PDB file of C-alpha atoms in Angstrom:
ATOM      1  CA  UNK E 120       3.833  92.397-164.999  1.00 80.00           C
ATOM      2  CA  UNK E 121       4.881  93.858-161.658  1.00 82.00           C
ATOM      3  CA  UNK E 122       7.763  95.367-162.569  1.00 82.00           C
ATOM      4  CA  UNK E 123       6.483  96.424-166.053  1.00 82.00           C
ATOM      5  CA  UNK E 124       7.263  99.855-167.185  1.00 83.00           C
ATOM      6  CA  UNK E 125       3.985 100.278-168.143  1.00 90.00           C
ATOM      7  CA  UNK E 126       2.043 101.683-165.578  1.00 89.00           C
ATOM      8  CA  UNK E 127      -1.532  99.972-166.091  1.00 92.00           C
ATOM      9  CA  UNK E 128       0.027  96.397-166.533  1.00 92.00           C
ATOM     10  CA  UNK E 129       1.471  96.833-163.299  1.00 93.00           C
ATOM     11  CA  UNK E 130      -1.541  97.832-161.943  1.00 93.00           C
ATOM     12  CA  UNK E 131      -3.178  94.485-163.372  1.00 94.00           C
ATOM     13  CA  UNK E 132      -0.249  92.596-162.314  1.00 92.00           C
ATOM     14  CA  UNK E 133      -0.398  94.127-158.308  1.00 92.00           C
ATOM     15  CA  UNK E 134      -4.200  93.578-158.926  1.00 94.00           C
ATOM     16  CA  UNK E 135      -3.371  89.633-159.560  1.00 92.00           C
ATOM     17  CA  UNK E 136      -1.994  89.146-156.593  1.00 90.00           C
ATOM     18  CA  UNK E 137      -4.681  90.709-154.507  1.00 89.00           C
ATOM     19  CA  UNK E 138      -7.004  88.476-156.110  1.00 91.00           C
ATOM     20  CA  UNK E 139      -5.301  85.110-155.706  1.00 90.00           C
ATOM     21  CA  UNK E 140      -4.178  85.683-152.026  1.00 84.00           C
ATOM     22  CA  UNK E 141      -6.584  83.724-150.451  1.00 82.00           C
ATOM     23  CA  UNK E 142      -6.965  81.049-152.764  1.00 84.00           C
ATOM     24  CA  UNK E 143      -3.149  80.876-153.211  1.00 83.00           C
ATOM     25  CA  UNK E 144      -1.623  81.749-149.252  1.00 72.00           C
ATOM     26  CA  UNK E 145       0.057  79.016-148.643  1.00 74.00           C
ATOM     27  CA  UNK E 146       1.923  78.464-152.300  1.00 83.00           C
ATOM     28  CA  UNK E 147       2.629  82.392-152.171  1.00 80.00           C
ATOM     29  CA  UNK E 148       3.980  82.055-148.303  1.00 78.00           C
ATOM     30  CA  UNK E 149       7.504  82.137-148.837  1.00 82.00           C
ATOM     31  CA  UNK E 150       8.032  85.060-151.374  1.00 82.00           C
ATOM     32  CA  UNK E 151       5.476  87.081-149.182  1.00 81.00           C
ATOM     33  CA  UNK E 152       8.524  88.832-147.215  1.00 82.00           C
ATOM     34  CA  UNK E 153       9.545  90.238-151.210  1.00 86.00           C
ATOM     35  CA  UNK E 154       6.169  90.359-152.194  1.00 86.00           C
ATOM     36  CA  UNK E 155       4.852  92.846-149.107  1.00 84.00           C
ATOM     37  CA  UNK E 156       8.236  95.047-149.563  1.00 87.00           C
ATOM     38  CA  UNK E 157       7.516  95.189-152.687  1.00 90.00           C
ATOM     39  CA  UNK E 158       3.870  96.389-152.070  1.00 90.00           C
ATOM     40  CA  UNK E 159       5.088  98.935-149.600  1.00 89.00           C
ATOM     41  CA  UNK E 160       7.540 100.321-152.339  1.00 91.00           C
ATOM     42  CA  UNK E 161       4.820 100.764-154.372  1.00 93.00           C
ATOM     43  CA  UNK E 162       2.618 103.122-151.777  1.00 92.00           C
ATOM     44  CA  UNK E 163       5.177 105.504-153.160  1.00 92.00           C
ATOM     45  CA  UNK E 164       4.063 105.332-157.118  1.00 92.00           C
ATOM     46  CA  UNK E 165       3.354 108.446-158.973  1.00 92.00           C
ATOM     47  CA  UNK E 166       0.240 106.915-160.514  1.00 92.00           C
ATOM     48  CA  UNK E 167      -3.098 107.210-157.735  1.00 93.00           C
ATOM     49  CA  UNK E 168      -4.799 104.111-159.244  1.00 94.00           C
ATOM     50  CA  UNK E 169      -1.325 102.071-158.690  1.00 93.00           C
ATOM     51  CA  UNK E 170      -1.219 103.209-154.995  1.00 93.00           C
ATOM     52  CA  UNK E 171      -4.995 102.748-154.552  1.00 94.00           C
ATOM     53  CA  UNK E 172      -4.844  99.345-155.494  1.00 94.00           C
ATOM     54  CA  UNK E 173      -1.626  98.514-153.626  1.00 93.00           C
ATOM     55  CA  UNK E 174      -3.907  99.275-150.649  1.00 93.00           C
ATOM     56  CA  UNK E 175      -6.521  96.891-151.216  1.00 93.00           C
ATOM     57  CA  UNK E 176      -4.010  94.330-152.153  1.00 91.00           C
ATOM     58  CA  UNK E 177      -1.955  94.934-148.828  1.00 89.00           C
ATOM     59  CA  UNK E 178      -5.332  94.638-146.949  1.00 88.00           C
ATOM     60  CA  UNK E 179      -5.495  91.077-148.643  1.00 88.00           C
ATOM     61  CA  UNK E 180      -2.221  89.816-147.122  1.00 84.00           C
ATOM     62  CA  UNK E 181      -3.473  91.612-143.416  1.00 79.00           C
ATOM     63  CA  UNK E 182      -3.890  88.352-141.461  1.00 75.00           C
ATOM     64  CA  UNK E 183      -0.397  87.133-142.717  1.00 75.00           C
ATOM     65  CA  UNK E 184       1.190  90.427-141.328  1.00 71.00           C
ATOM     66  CA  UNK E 185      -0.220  90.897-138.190  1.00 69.00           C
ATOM     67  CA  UNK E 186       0.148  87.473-137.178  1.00 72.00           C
ATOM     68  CA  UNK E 187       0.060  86.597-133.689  1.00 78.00           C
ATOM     69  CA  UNK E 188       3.599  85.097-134.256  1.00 78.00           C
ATOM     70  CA  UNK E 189       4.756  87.405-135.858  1.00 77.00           C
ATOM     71  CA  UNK E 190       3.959  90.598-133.348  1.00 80.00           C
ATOM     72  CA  UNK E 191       5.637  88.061-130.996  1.00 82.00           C
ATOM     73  CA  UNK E 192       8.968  87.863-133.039  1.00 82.00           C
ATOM     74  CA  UNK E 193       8.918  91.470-133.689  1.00 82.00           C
ATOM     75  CA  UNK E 194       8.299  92.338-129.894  1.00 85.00           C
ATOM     76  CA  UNK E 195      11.167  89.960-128.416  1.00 87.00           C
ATOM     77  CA  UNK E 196      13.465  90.942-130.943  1.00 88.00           C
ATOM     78  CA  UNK E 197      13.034  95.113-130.171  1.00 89.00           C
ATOM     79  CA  UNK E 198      13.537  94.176-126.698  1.00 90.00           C
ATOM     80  CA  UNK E 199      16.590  92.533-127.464  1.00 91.00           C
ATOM     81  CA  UNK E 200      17.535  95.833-129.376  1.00 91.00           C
ATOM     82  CA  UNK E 201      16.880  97.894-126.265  1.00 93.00           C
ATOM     83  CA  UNK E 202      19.240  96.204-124.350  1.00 93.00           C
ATOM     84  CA  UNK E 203      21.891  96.387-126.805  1.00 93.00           C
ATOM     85  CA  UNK E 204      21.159 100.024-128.283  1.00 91.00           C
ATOM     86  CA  UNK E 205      20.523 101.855-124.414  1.00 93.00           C
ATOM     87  CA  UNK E 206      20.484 105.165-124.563  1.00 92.00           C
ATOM     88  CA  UNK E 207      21.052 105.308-128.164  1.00 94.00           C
ATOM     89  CA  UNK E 208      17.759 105.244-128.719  1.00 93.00           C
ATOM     90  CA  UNK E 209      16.857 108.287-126.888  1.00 96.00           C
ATOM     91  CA  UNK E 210      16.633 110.330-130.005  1.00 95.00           C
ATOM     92  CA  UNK E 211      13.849 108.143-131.231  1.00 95.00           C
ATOM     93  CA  UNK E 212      11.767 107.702-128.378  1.00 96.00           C
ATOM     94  CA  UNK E 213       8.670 109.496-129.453  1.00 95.00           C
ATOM     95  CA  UNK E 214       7.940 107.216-132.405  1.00 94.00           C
ATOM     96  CA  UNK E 215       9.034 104.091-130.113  1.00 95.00           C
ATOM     97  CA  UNK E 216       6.228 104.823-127.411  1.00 96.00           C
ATOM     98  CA  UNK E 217       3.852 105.650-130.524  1.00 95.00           C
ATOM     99  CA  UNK E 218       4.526 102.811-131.873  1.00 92.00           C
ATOM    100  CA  UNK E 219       4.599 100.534-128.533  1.00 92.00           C
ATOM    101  CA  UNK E 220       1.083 102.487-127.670  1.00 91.00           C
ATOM    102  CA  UNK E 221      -0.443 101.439-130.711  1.00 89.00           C
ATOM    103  CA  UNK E 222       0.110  97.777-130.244  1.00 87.00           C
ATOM    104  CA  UNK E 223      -0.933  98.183-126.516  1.00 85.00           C
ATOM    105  CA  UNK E 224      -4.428  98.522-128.493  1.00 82.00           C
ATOM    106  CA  UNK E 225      -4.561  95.391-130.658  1.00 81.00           C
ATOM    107  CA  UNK E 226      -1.944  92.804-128.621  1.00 82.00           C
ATOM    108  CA  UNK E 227      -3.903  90.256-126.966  1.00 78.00           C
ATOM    109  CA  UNK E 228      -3.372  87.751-124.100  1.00 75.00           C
ATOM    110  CA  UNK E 229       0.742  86.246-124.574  1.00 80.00           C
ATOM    111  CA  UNK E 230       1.773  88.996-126.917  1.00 85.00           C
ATOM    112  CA  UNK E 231       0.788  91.811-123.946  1.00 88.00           C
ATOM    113  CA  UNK E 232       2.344  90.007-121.629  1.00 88.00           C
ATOM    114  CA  UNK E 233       5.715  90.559-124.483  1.00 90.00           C
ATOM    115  CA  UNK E 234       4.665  94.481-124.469  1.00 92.00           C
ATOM    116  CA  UNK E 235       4.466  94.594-120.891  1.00 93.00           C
ATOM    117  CA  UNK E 236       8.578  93.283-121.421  1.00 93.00           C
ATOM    118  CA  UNK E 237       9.447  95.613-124.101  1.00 94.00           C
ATOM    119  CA  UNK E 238       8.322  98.702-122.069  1.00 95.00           C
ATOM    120  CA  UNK E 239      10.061  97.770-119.067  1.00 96.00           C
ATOM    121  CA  UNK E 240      13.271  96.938-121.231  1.00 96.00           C
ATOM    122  CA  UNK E 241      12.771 100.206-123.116  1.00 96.00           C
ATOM    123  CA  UNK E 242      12.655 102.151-119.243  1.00 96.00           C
ATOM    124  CA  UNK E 243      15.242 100.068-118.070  1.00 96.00           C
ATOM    125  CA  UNK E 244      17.394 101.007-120.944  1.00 96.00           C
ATOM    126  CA  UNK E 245      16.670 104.393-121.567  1.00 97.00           C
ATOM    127  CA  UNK E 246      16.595 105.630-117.500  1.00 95.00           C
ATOM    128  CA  UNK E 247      15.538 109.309-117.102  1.00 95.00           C
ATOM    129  CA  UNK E 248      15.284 109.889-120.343  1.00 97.00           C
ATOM    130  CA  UNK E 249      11.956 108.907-120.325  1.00 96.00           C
ATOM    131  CA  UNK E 250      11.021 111.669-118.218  1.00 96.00           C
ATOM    132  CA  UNK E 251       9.329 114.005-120.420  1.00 96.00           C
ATOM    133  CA  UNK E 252       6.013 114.801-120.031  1.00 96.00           C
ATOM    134  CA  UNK E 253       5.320 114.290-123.656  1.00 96.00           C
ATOM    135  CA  UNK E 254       6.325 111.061-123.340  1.00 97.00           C
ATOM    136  CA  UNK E 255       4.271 110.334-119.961  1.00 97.00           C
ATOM    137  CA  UNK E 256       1.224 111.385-121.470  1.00 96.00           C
ATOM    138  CA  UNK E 257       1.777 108.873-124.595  1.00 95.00           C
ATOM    139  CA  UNK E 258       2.605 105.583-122.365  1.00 95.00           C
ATOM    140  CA  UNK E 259       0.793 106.464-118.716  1.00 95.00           C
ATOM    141  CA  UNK E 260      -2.838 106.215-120.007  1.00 94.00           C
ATOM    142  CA  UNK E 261      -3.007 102.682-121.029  1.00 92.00           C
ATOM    143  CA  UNK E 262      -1.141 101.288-118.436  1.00 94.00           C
ATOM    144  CA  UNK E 263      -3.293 102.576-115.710  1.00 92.00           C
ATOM    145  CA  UNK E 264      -6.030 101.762-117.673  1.00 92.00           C
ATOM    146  CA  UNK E 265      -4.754  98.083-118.087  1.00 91.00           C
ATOM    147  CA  UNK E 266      -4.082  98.385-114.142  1.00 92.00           C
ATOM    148  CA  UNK E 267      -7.786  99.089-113.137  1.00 92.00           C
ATOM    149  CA  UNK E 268      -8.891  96.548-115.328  1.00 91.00           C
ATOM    150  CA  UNK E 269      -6.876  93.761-113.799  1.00 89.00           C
ATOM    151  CA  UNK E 270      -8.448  92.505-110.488  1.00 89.00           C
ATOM    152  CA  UNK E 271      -5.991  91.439-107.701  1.00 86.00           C
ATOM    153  CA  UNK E 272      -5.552  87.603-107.651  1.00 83.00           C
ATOM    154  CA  UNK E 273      -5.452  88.056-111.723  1.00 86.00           C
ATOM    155  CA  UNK E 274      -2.044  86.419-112.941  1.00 85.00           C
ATOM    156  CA  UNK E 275      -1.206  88.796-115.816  1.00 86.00           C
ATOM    157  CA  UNK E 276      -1.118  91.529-113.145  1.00 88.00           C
ATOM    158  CA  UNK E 277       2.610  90.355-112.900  1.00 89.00           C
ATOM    159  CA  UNK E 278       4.004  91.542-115.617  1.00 91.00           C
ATOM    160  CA  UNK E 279       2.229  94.483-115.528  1.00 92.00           C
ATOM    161  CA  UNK E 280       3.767  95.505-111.401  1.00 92.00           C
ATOM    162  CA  UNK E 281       7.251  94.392-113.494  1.00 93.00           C
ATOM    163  CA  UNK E 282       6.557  96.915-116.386  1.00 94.00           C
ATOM    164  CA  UNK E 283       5.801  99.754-113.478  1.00 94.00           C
ATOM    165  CA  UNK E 284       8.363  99.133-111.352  1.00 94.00           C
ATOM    166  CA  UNK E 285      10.912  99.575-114.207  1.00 95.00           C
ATOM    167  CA  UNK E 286       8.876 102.789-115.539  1.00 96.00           C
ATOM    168  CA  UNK E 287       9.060 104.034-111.814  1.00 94.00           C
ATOM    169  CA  UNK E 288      12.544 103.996-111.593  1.00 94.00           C
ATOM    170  CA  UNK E 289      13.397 105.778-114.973  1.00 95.00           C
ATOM    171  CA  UNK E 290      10.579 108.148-114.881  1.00 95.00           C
ATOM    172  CA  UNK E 291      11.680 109.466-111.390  1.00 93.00           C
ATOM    173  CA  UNK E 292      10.038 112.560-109.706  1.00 93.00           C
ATOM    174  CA  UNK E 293       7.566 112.214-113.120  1.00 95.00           C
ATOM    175  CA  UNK E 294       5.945 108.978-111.824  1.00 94.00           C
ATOM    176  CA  UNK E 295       4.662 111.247-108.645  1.00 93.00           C
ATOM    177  CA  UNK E 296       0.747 111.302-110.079  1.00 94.00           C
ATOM    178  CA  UNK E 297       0.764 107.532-110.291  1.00 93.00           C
ATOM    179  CA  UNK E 298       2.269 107.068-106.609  1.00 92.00           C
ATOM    180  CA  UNK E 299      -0.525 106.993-104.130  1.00 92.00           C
ATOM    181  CA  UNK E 300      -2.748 104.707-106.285  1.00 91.00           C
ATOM    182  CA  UNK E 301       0.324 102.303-107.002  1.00 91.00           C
ATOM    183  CA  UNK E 302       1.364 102.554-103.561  1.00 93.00           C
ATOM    184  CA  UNK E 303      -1.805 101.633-101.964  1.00 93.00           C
ATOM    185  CA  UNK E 304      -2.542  98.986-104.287  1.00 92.00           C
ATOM    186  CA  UNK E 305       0.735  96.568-103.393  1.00 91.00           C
ATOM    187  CA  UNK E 306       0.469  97.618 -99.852  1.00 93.00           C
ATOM    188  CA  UNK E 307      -2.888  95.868-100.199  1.00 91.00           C
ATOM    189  CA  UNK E 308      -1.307  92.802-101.960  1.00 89.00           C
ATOM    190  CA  UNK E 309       0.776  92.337 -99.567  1.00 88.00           C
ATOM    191  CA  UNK E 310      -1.938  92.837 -97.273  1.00 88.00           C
ATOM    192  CA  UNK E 311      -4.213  90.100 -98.970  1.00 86.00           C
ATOM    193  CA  UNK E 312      -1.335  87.467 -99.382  1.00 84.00           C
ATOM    194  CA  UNK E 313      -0.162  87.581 -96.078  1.00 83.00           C
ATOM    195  CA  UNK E 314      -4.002  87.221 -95.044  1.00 83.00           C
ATOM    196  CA  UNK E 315      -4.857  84.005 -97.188  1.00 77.00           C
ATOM    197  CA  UNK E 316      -1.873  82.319 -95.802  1.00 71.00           C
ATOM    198  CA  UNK E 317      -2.407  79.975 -92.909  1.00 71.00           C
ATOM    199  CA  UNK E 318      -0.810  76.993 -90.526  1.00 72.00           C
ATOM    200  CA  UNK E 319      -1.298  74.426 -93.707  1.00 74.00           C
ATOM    201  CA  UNK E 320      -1.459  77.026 -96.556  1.00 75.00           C
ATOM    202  CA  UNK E 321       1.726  79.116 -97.011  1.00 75.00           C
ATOM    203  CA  UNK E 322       1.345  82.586 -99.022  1.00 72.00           C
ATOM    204  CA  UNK E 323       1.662  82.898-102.553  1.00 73.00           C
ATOM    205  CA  UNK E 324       5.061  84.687-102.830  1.00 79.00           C
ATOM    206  CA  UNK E 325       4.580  85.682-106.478  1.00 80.00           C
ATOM    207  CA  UNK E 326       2.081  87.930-105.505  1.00 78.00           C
ATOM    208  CA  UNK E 327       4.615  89.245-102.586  1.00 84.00           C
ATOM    209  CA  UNK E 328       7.560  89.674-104.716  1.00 88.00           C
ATOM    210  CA  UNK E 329       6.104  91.654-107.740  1.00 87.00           C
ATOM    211  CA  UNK E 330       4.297  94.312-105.155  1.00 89.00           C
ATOM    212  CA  UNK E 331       7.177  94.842-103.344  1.00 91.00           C
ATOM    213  CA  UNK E 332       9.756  94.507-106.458  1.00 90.00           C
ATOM    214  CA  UNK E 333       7.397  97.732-107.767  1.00 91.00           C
ATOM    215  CA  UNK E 334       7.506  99.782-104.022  1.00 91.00           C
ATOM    216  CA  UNK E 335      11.613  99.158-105.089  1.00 92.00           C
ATOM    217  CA  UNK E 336      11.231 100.880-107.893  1.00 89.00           C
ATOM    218  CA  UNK E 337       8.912 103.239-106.359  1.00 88.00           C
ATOM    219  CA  UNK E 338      11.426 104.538-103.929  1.00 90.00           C
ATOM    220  CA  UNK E 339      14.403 104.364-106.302  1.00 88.00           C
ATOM    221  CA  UNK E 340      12.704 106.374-108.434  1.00 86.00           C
ATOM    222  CA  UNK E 341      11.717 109.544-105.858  1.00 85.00           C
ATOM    223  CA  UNK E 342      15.105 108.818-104.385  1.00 79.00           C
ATOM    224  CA  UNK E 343      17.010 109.735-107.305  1.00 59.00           C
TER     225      UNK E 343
END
């Protein structure tokens, strides 16, 4: 039926498997790689009614896509690709951050802390040719959003300061609006760590290290 030449039995057929996917998930699990490319293939039908249904049948396999594993696999393994790719991915960086942006807004908990990685590798990678203001404006706001949210004994602040201090250093004179804030904000880590510490309680380094890791990259960055 699904690969039917007729066009309204492969309607029926694509509207079969919409209609058994929750009943049937876990027989259907391992053609669901073919299955969804096939879907996506079909997005690009002549008929509207094949494409419309497509749609709703897509929106049936949603949970099995977006999977909090799966964002996870797909995150680690682009970071992976920065490394290896570097600078080759400069002519692609608009959709990148797009794309990266866009799952700033629906990661959660372990899989931000992966973003938080994949933006530092993609900064790392890439150096100053990240300093565009085009592409400031796409990946500064949710950061610094993400950075007032985040109160300053909170642990996932660390990978965050590791995310800026790479983004410092390859964005250059273009991380100059974020500086004061940034600045003043591990100054006063530092600050608060050294102040906690006593004779019987020694300071929590991992605060100390990521605040002053990011006023590295801070003043590599303006150096350059």
């Amino acid at each position: 039926m699904l690969f039917h030449t007729n066009w309204q039995i492969k309607e029926s057929g694509i509207l079969v498997l919409g209609a058994i996917a929750e009943g049937c998930s876990y027989g259907l699990a391992p053609h669901l790689p073919d299955l969804v490319d096939y879907l996506i293939k079909c997005l690009n039908d002549k008929k509207p009614l094949v494409r419309s249904i497509t749609c709703w049948t897509l929106s049936r396999y949603s949970s099995w896509i977006v999977h909090n594993e799966v964002q996870e696999a797909a995150c680690s393994a682009f970071a992976t690709l920065e490394e290896e790719a570097c600078i080759q991915m400069v002519p692609y960086l608009k959709q990148i951050l797009e794309t990266l942006v866009h799952a700033f807004r629906k990661y959660q908990a372990k899989n931000l802390l992966i973003l938080y990685d994949a933006i530092g590798t993609l900064a790392d990678s890439v150096g100053s040719h990240l300093n565009r203001p085009d592409y400031i404006q796409l990946l500064m706001p949710p950061l610094i959003e993400r950075w007032n949210l985040l109160r300053n004994d909170d642990k996932d602040l660390f990978p965050l300061l590791e995310c800026l201090s790479s983004i410092a250093t390859a964005l250059q004179t273009g991380f100059l609006p974020y500086c004061e804030p940034v600045f003043g904000r591990c100054i006063l880590l530092v600050q608060q760590t050294l102040e906690a510490s006593g004779p019987d309680t020694p300071p929590d380094k991992d605060f100390m290290i990521v605040a002053l890791d990011l006023l590295s990259g801070l003043t590599e960055g303006l150096g350059k």
